[in-house]
Amino acid sequence: MPLVPMTEFLPKAKAGKFAVGQFNVNNLEFAQAIAEAAAEERSPVIFGVSEGALKYMGLEYTVAIAEAAAKTCGVPVALHLDHGSSFEIAMKCIRAGFSSVMFDGSHYPFEENVRLTKEIVKAAHAMGVSVEGELGTIGGVEDDISVDDAEAALAKPDEAIRFWEETGVDALAIAVGTAHGMYKGEVRIRFDIIEAVASKIPVPIVLHGGSGVPDDMIRESIRLGVGKINVNTENQIACTNKIRELLGNDPKLYDPRKYLGPAREAMKQVVREKIRLFGSNNQA
Ligand code: 13P
């Protein structure tokens, strides 16, 4: 199957009250773990690639790996730019074969975010590519971008609804209290904001910072209208913990396949559990 835009499965997710996972891809083993888990669980899946990961893997390798995964796994796969910072990077990704892009204009004033997002929606939709927009600031550290949790401004429901009406994005990320990375304290999600926005717009809300959010909060978010959930850190931790354990136990180990293979297996387990929690298994 070729790569598909998120519109292939997100409307069904919102209507059926499940969420599709965006699992960030940082190298080949991440892509394989995600694709294998999705195939075995018969789940649609989103490969999220940040600009930092893109720089690390290279644009051509990224697209080739995602296309190979989509071709072999037999379930719908979207290749999605995560937190795209400009029109130029979004177009570069689309030209290279991405089937979906996020434009994160959340640090711009509202009207400017709307204007820039609209430009991307117009160009992307003309090419059959889906678009995610963002409103409010999600805390934590992702790649080199750090946002102080206290500073993270939550989305205002009225603005979020107007943002969707004016831009026509296919999925809307709003800041509701989650943060990128693992949580230091208690996770607090503003379910009232999710509900107020999700009940007024036809597209799903996107929950960023899915790592470390308790299962019951994930279920409640989905019930209220979240249809896409992003997970990166939990896979990074599963991968690195396994490598650390294997190298620590055997100083003579030098074949990367002997530690990257088990690391891939550990990530596959994380993805499988998230897919089941999100309820997207058997929805491909
Ligand atoms: P976590 O790393 O907290 O899972 O967040 C991932 C994310 O939201 C990517 O956009």
CSV table of C-alpha atoms and ligand atoms in Angstrom, one decimal:
chain,number,residue,atom,x,y,z
A,1,MET,CA,0.0,0.0,0.0
A,2,PRO,CA,1.4,3.5,-0.7
A,3,LEU,CA,1.6,6.1,2.1
A,4,VAL,CA,-1.8,7.6,2.9
A,5,PRO,CA,-2.9,11.0,4.3
A,6,MET,CA,-4.4,10.9,7.8
A,7,THR,CA,-7.8,11.7,6.3
A,8,GLU,CA,-7.9,8.0,5.3
A,9,PHE,CA,-8.5,7.0,9.0
A,10,LEU,CA,-9.0,10.0,11.2
A,11,PRO,CA,-12.7,10.6,10.4
A,12,LYS,CA,-13.4,7.0,11.3
A,13,ALA,CA,-11.3,7.3,14.5
A,14,LYS,CA,-13.4,10.3,15.7
A,15,ALA,CA,-16.7,8.7,14.8
A,16,GLY,CA,-15.7,5.3,16.3
A,17,LYS,CA,-14.1,6.9,19.4
A,18,PHE,CA,-10.6,5.5,19.0
A,19,ALA,CA,-7.3,7.2,18.5
A,20,VAL,CA,-4.5,6.5,16.0
A,21,GLY,CA,-1.0,6.6,17.4
A,22,GLN,CA,1.6,8.9,15.9
A,23,PHE,CA,4.9,7.1,16.8
A,24,ASN,CA,8.0,9.2,16.2
A,25,VAL,CA,10.6,7.6,14.0
A,26,ASN,CA,14.2,8.3,14.9
A,27,ASN,CA,16.0,5.5,12.9
A,28,LEU,CA,15.3,2.3,11.0
A,29,GLU,CA,14.6,0.2,14.1
A,30,PHE,CA,11.9,2.6,15.3
A,31,ALA,CA,10.2,2.4,11.8
A,32,GLN,CA,10.4,-1.4,11.8
A,33,ALA,CA,9.1,-1.7,15.4
A,34,ILE,CA,6.1,0.6,14.7
A,35,ALA,CA,5.3,-1.0,11.3
A,36,GLU,CA,5.5,-4.6,12.7
A,37,ALA,CA,3.3,-3.8,15.8
A,38,ALA,CA,0.7,-2.0,13.6
A,39,ALA,CA,0.6,-4.9,11.1
A,40,GLU,CA,0.2,-7.5,13.9
A,41,GLU,CA,-2.5,-5.4,15.6
A,42,ARG,CA,-4.2,-4.5,12.2
A,43,SER,CA,-4.0,-0.8,13.1
A,44,PRO,CA,-3.6,2.3,11.0
A,45,VAL,CA,-0.5,4.1,12.1
A,46,ILE,CA,1.3,7.5,11.7
A,47,PHE,CA,5.1,7.8,11.4
A,48,GLY,CA,5.9,11.1,13.0
A,49,VAL,CA,9.2,12.7,11.9
A,50,SER,CA,10.4,15.9,13.6
A,51,GLU,CA,12.7,18.3,11.9
A,52,GLY,CA,15.5,17.1,14.1
A,53,ALA,CA,14.9,13.4,13.2
A,54,LEU,CA,14.7,14.5,9.6
A,55,LYS,CA,18.2,16.1,9.8
A,56,TYR,CA,19.5,12.9,11.6
A,57,MET,CA,18.1,10.4,9.1
A,58,GLY,CA,18.1,12.5,5.9
A,59,LEU,CA,15.0,13.3,3.9
A,60,GLU,CA,15.5,10.6,1.2
A,61,TYR,CA,16.2,7.8,3.7
A,62,THR,CA,13.2,8.8,5.8
A,63,VAL,CA,10.8,8.6,2.8
A,64,ALA,CA,12.3,5.4,1.5
A,65,ILE,CA,12.1,3.7,4.9
A,66,ALA,CA,8.4,4.8,5.4
A,67,GLU,CA,7.5,3.7,1.9
A,68,ALA,CA,9.1,0.3,2.4
A,69,ALA,CA,7.2,0.0,5.7
A,70,ALA,CA,3.9,0.9,4.1
A,71,LYS,CA,4.5,-1.5,1.3
A,72,THR,CA,5.3,-4.4,3.5
A,73,CYS,CA,3.0,-4.0,6.5
A,74,GLY,CA,-0.4,-4.1,4.8
A,75,VAL,CA,-2.0,-1.5,7.0
A,76,PRO,CA,-2.5,2.3,6.3
A,77,VAL,CA,0.6,4.3,7.1
A,78,ALA,CA,0.8,8.1,7.0
A,79,LEU,CA,4.2,9.7,6.9
A,80,HIS,CA,3.8,13.0,8.9
A,81,LEU,CA,6.1,15.9,9.5
A,82,ASP,CA,5.9,16.6,13.3
A,83,HIS,CA,6.0,20.3,14.4
A,84,GLY,CA,6.9,21.7,11.0
A,85,SER,CA,8.2,25.2,11.4
A,86,SER,CA,7.7,26.8,8.0
A,87,PHE,CA,5.9,26.7,4.7
A,88,GLU,CA,9.2,25.8,3.1
A,89,ILE,CA,9.9,22.7,5.2
A,90,ALA,CA,6.3,21.5,4.7
A,91,MET,CA,6.6,21.8,0.9
A,92,LYS,CA,10.0,20.1,0.9
A,93,CYS,CA,8.6,17.1,2.8
A,94,ILE,CA,5.5,16.9,0.5
A,95,ARG,CA,7.7,17.1,-2.6
A,96,ALA,CA,9.8,14.3,-1.2
A,97,GLY,CA,6.8,12.0,-0.6
A,98,PHE,CA,5.3,12.8,2.9
A,99,SER,CA,1.6,12.2,3.0
A,100,SER,CA,0.9,14.5,5.9
A,101,VAL,CA,2.4,17.6,7.6
A,102,MET,CA,2.0,19.5,10.8
A,103,PHE,CA,2.5,23.2,10.8
A,104,ASP,CA,3.2,24.4,14.3
A,105,GLY,CA,2.5,28.1,14.3
A,106,SER,CA,1.6,28.1,18.0
A,107,HIS,CA,4.3,30.6,18.9
A,108,TYR,CA,2.9,33.2,16.4
A,109,PRO,CA,0.1,35.6,17.3
A,110,PHE,CA,-3.3,34.0,16.6
A,111,GLU,CA,-4.0,35.8,13.3
A,112,GLU,CA,-0.6,35.1,12.0
A,113,ASN,CA,-0.9,31.4,12.9
A,114,VAL,CA,-4.2,31.2,11.1
A,115,ARG,CA,-2.7,33.0,8.0
A,116,LEU,CA,0.3,30.7,7.8
A,117,THR,CA,-1.6,27.5,8.5
A,118,LYS,CA,-4.2,28.4,5.8
A,119,GLU,CA,-1.4,28.8,3.2
A,120,ILE,CA,-0.1,25.3,4.0
A,121,VAL,CA,-3.6,23.8,4.1
A,122,LYS,CA,-4.3,25.2,0.6
A,123,ALA,CA,-1.1,23.9,-0.9
A,124,ALA,CA,-1.1,20.5,0.9
A,125,HIS,CA,-4.8,19.7,0.2
A,126,ALA,CA,-4.2,20.4,-3.5
A,127,MET,CA,-1.7,17.6,-3.4
A,128,GLY,CA,-3.8,15.2,-1.4
A,129,VAL,CA,-1.7,15.7,1.8
A,130,SER,CA,-3.4,16.1,5.2
A,131,VAL,CA,-2.5,18.9,7.7
A,132,GLU,CA,-2.4,19.2,11.5
A,133,GLY,CA,-2.3,22.7,13.1
A,134,GLU,CA,-1.5,23.7,16.6
A,135,LEU,CA,-2.9,26.2,19.1
A,136,GLY,CA,-1.6,26.9,22.6
A,137,THR,CA,1.9,25.9,23.7
A,138,ILE,CA,2.7,22.3,24.7
A,139,GLY,CA,5.4,22.2,27.4
A,140,GLY,CA,8.5,20.1,27.7
A,141,VAL,CA,11.5,19.5,25.4
A,142,GLU,CA,11.4,18.2,21.9
A,143,ASP,CA,14.6,18.1,19.8
A,144,ASP,CA,16.2,21.4,20.7
A,145,ILE,CA,13.0,23.2,21.4
A,146,SER,CA,12.3,23.7,25.1
A,147,VAL,CA,9.2,25.3,26.6
A,148,ASP,CA,9.0,25.9,30.3
A,149,ASP,CA,6.0,24.0,31.6
A,150,ALA,CA,4.7,26.9,33.6
A,151,GLU,CA,4.8,29.1,30.5
A,152,ALA,CA,2.9,26.7,28.3
A,153,ALA,CA,-0.3,28.5,27.5
A,154,LEU,CA,-3.3,26.4,27.3
A,155,ALA,CA,-5.6,26.7,24.3
A,156,LYS,CA,-8.7,28.8,24.6
A,157,PRO,CA,-11.7,26.8,23.3
A,158,ASP,CA,-13.3,29.8,21.4
A,159,GLU,CA,-10.0,30.5,19.6
A,160,ALA,CA,-9.5,26.8,18.8
A,161,ILE,CA,-12.9,26.5,17.2
A,162,ARG,CA,-12.3,29.7,15.2
A,163,PHE,CA,-8.9,28.4,14.2
A,164,TRP,CA,-10.4,25.3,12.8
A,165,GLU,CA,-13.2,27.2,11.0
A,166,GLU,CA,-10.7,29.5,9.3
A,167,THR,CA,-8.0,27.0,8.5
A,168,GLY,CA,-9.8,23.8,7.7
A,169,VAL,CA,-7.0,21.6,9.2
A,170,ASP,CA,-7.6,17.8,9.3
A,171,ALA,CA,-6.5,17.5,12.9
A,172,LEU,CA,-6.0,20.0,15.6
A,173,ALA,CA,-3.4,19.9,18.3
A,174,ILE,CA,-4.4,22.0,21.3
A,175,ALA,CA,-2.4,22.5,24.5
A,176,VAL,CA,-4.5,20.9,27.3
A,177,GLY,CA,-1.8,20.3,29.9
A,178,THR,CA,0.3,17.4,28.4
A,179,ALA,CA,4.1,17.9,27.8
A,180,HIS,CA,6.7,16.4,25.6
A,181,GLY,CA,9.0,14.1,27.6
A,182,MET,CA,8.3,12.2,30.8
A,183,TYR,CA,6.4,14.0,33.6
A,184,LYS,CA,8.1,15.2,36.7
A,185,GLY,CA,4.9,15.7,38.7
A,186,GLU,CA,1.3,14.7,38.3
A,187,VAL,CA,-0.2,14.8,34.9
A,188,ARG,CA,-3.1,17.3,34.7
A,189,ILE,CA,-5.2,17.3,31.6
A,190,ARG,CA,-7.9,19.9,31.0
A,191,PHE,CA,-10.7,17.5,29.8
A,192,ASP,CA,-13.1,20.5,29.7
A,193,ILE,CA,-11.0,22.1,27.0
A,194,ILE,CA,-10.9,18.9,24.9
A,195,GLU,CA,-14.7,18.5,25.3
A,196,ALA,CA,-15.5,22.1,24.5
A,197,VAL,CA,-13.5,22.1,21.3
A,198,ALA,CA,-14.1,18.5,20.1
A,199,SER,CA,-17.9,18.8,20.4
A,200,LYS,CA,-17.8,21.9,18.0
A,201,ILE,CA,-15.5,20.8,15.2
A,202,PRO,CA,-15.7,17.7,13.0
A,203,VAL,CA,-12.0,16.8,13.1
A,204,PRO,CA,-10.2,15.1,15.9
A,205,ILE,CA,-8.1,16.7,18.6
A,206,VAL,CA,-4.5,15.7,18.8
A,207,LEU,CA,-2.9,14.9,22.1
A,208,HIS,CA,0.9,15.6,22.1
A,209,GLY,CA,3.1,14.4,24.8
A,210,GLY,CA,1.5,10.9,25.1
A,211,SER,CA,4.4,9.3,27.0
A,212,GLY,CA,3.7,8.8,30.7
A,213,VAL,CA,0.0,9.8,30.6
A,214,PRO,CA,-1.9,7.4,32.8
A,215,ASP,CA,-4.2,4.9,30.8
A,216,ASP,CA,-7.4,6.2,32.3
A,217,MET,CA,-6.6,9.8,31.2
A,218,ILE,CA,-5.9,8.5,27.7
A,219,ARG,CA,-9.2,6.7,27.6
A,220,GLU,CA,-11.1,9.7,28.9
A,221,SER,CA,-9.4,12.0,26.3
A,222,ILE,CA,-10.4,9.7,23.5
A,223,ARG,CA,-14.0,9.5,24.8
A,224,LEU,CA,-14.1,13.3,24.6
A,225,GLY,CA,-12.8,13.6,21.0
A,226,VAL,CA,-9.0,13.0,20.9
A,227,GLY,CA,-8.4,11.0,17.7
A,228,LYS,CA,-4.6,11.1,17.4
A,229,ILE,CA,-2.0,10.6,20.1
A,230,ASN,CA,1.7,11.3,19.8
A,231,VAL,CA,4.3,9.0,21.5
A,232,ASN,CA,8.0,9.3,21.3
A,233,THR,CA,9.8,9.4,24.7
A,234,GLU,CA,8.4,6.0,25.9
A,235,ASN,CA,9.9,4.3,22.8
A,236,GLN,CA,13.2,6.2,23.2
A,237,ILE,CA,13.4,5.0,26.9
A,238,ALA,CA,12.5,1.4,26.0
A,239,CYS,CA,15.1,1.3,23.3
A,240,THR,CA,17.9,2.9,25.3
A,241,ASN,CA,17.2,0.9,28.5
A,242,LYS,CA,17.5,-2.4,26.5
A,243,ILE,CA,20.7,-1.3,24.9
A,244,ARG,CA,22.1,-0.2,28.2
A,245,GLU,CA,21.2,-3.5,29.9
A,246,LEU,CA,22.7,-5.6,27.2
A,247,LEU,CA,26.0,-3.6,26.9
A,248,GLY,CA,26.2,-3.4,30.7
A,249,ASN,CA,25.9,-7.2,31.0
A,250,ASP,CA,28.4,-8.1,28.3
A,251,PRO,CA,31.4,-5.9,27.8
A,252,LYS,CA,32.4,-8.2,24.9
A,253,LEU,CA,29.3,-7.5,22.9
A,254,TYR,CA,30.1,-5.6,19.7
A,255,ASP,CA,27.7,-6.6,17.0
A,256,PRO,CA,25.0,-3.8,16.8
A,257,ARG,CA,22.4,-6.3,15.6
A,258,LYS,CA,22.7,-8.1,19.0
A,259,TYR,CA,21.5,-5.0,20.9
A,260,LEU,CA,19.5,-3.1,18.3
A,261,GLY,CA,17.4,-6.2,17.5
A,262,PRO,CA,16.3,-6.6,21.2
A,263,ALA,CA,15.8,-2.8,21.4
A,264,ARG,CA,13.5,-2.9,18.4
A,265,GLU,CA,11.6,-5.7,20.1
A,266,ALA,CA,11.2,-3.6,23.3
A,267,MET,CA,9.8,-0.7,21.2
A,268,LYS,CA,7.4,-3.0,19.4
A,269,GLN,CA,6.0,-4.0,22.8
A,270,VAL,CA,5.4,-0.4,23.7
A,271,VAL,CA,3.7,0.4,20.4
A,272,ARG,CA,1.5,-2.7,20.7
A,273,GLU,CA,0.3,-1.7,24.1
A,274,LYS,CA,-0.4,1.9,23.0
A,275,ILE,CA,-2.3,0.7,20.0
A,276,ARG,CA,-4.5,-1.5,22.2
A,277,LEU,CA,-5.0,1.3,24.7
A,278,PHE,CA,-5.9,3.8,21.9
A,279,GLY,CA,-8.4,1.2,20.6
A,280,SER,CA,-7.1,1.3,17.0
A,281,ASN,CA,-6.4,-2.4,16.8
A,282,ASN,CA,-8.5,-4.2,14.2
A,283,GLN,CA,-9.4,-0.8,12.6
A,284,ALA,CA,-7.1,-1.0,9.6
B,1,13P,P1,6.3,12.3,24.0
B,1,13P,O1,7.8,12.3,23.7
B,1,13P,O2,6.1,13.0,25.3
B,1,13P,O3,5.7,11.0,23.9
B,1,13P,O4,5.6,13.3,23.0
B,1,13P,C1,5.7,13.1,21.6
B,1,13P,C2,5.1,14.1,20.8
B,1,13P,O5,4.2,14.8,21.2
B,1,13P,C3,5.6,14.4,19.4
B,1,13P,O6,5.0,15.5,18.8
